[in-house]
CSV table of C-alpha atoms in Angstrom, one decimal:
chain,number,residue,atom,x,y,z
Z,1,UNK,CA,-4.6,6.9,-4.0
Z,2,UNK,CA,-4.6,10.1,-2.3
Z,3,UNK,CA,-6.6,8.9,0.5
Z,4,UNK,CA,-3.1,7.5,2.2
Z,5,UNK,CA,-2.0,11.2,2.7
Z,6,UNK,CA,-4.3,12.1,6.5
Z,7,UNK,CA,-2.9,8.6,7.3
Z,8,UNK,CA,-0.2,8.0,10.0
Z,9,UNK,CA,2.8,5.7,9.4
Z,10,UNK,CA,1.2,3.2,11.6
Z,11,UNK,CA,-1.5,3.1,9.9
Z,12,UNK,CA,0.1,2.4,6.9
Z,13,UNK,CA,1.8,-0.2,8.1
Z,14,UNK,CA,-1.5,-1.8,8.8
Z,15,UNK,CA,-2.7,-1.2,5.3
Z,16,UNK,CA,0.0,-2.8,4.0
Z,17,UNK,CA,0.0,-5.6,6.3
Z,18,UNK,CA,-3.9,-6.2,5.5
Z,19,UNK,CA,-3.2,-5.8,1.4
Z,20,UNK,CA,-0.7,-8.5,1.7
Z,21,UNK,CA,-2.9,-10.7,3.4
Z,22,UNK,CA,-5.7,-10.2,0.8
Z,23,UNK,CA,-2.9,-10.6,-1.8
Z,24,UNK,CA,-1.6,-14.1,-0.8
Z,25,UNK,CA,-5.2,-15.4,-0.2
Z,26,UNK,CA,-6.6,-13.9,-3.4
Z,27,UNK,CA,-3.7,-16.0,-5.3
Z,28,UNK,CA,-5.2,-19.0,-5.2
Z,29,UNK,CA,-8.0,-17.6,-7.0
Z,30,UNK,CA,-8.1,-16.5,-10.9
Z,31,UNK,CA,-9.7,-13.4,-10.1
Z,32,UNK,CA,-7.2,-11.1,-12.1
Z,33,UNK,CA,-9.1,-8.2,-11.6
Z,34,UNK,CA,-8.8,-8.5,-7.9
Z,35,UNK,CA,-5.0,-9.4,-8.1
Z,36,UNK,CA,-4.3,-6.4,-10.1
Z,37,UNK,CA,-6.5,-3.9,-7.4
Z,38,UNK,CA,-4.5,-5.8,-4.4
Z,39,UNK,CA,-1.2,-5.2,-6.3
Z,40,UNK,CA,-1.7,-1.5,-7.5
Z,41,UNK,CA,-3.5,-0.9,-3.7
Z,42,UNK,CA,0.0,-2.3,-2.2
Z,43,UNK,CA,2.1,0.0,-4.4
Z,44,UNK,CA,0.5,2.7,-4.0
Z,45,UNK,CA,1.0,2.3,0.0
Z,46,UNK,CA,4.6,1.5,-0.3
Z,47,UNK,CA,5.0,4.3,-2.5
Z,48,UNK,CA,3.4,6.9,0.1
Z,49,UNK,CA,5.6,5.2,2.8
Z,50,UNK,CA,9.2,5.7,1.0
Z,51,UNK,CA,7.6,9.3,0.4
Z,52,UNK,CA,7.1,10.1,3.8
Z,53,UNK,CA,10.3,7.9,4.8
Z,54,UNK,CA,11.9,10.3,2.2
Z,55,UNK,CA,10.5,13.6,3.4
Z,56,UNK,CA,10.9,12.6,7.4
Z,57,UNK,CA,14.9,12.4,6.2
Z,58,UNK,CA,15.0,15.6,4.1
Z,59,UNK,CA,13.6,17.3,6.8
């Protein structure tokens, strides 16, 4: 998901915080499809957050 890269920290956090929500509510549900989207959406944010955390100490 290349659309996390004009986003700030912040608003990653956010992100997250809002794909874990949908996550834990969407459990109690058998919608896989949905629990695989929520999952692979969370990854991909916490995987442009170490990037950035990564790069900010690099730098």
């Amino acid at each position: 998901m290349r659309d996390h890269d004009t986003r700030t920290a912040r608003e990653l956090i956010a992100a997250l915080l809002a794909a874990e929500a949908e996550l834990r509510a969407a459990r109690c549900t058998a919608d896989l499809d949905r629990l695989t989207a929520l999952i692979r959406t969370k990854r991909s944010i916490l995987r442009e957050l170490r990037r950035r955390l990564h790069r900010s100490s690099v730098a």
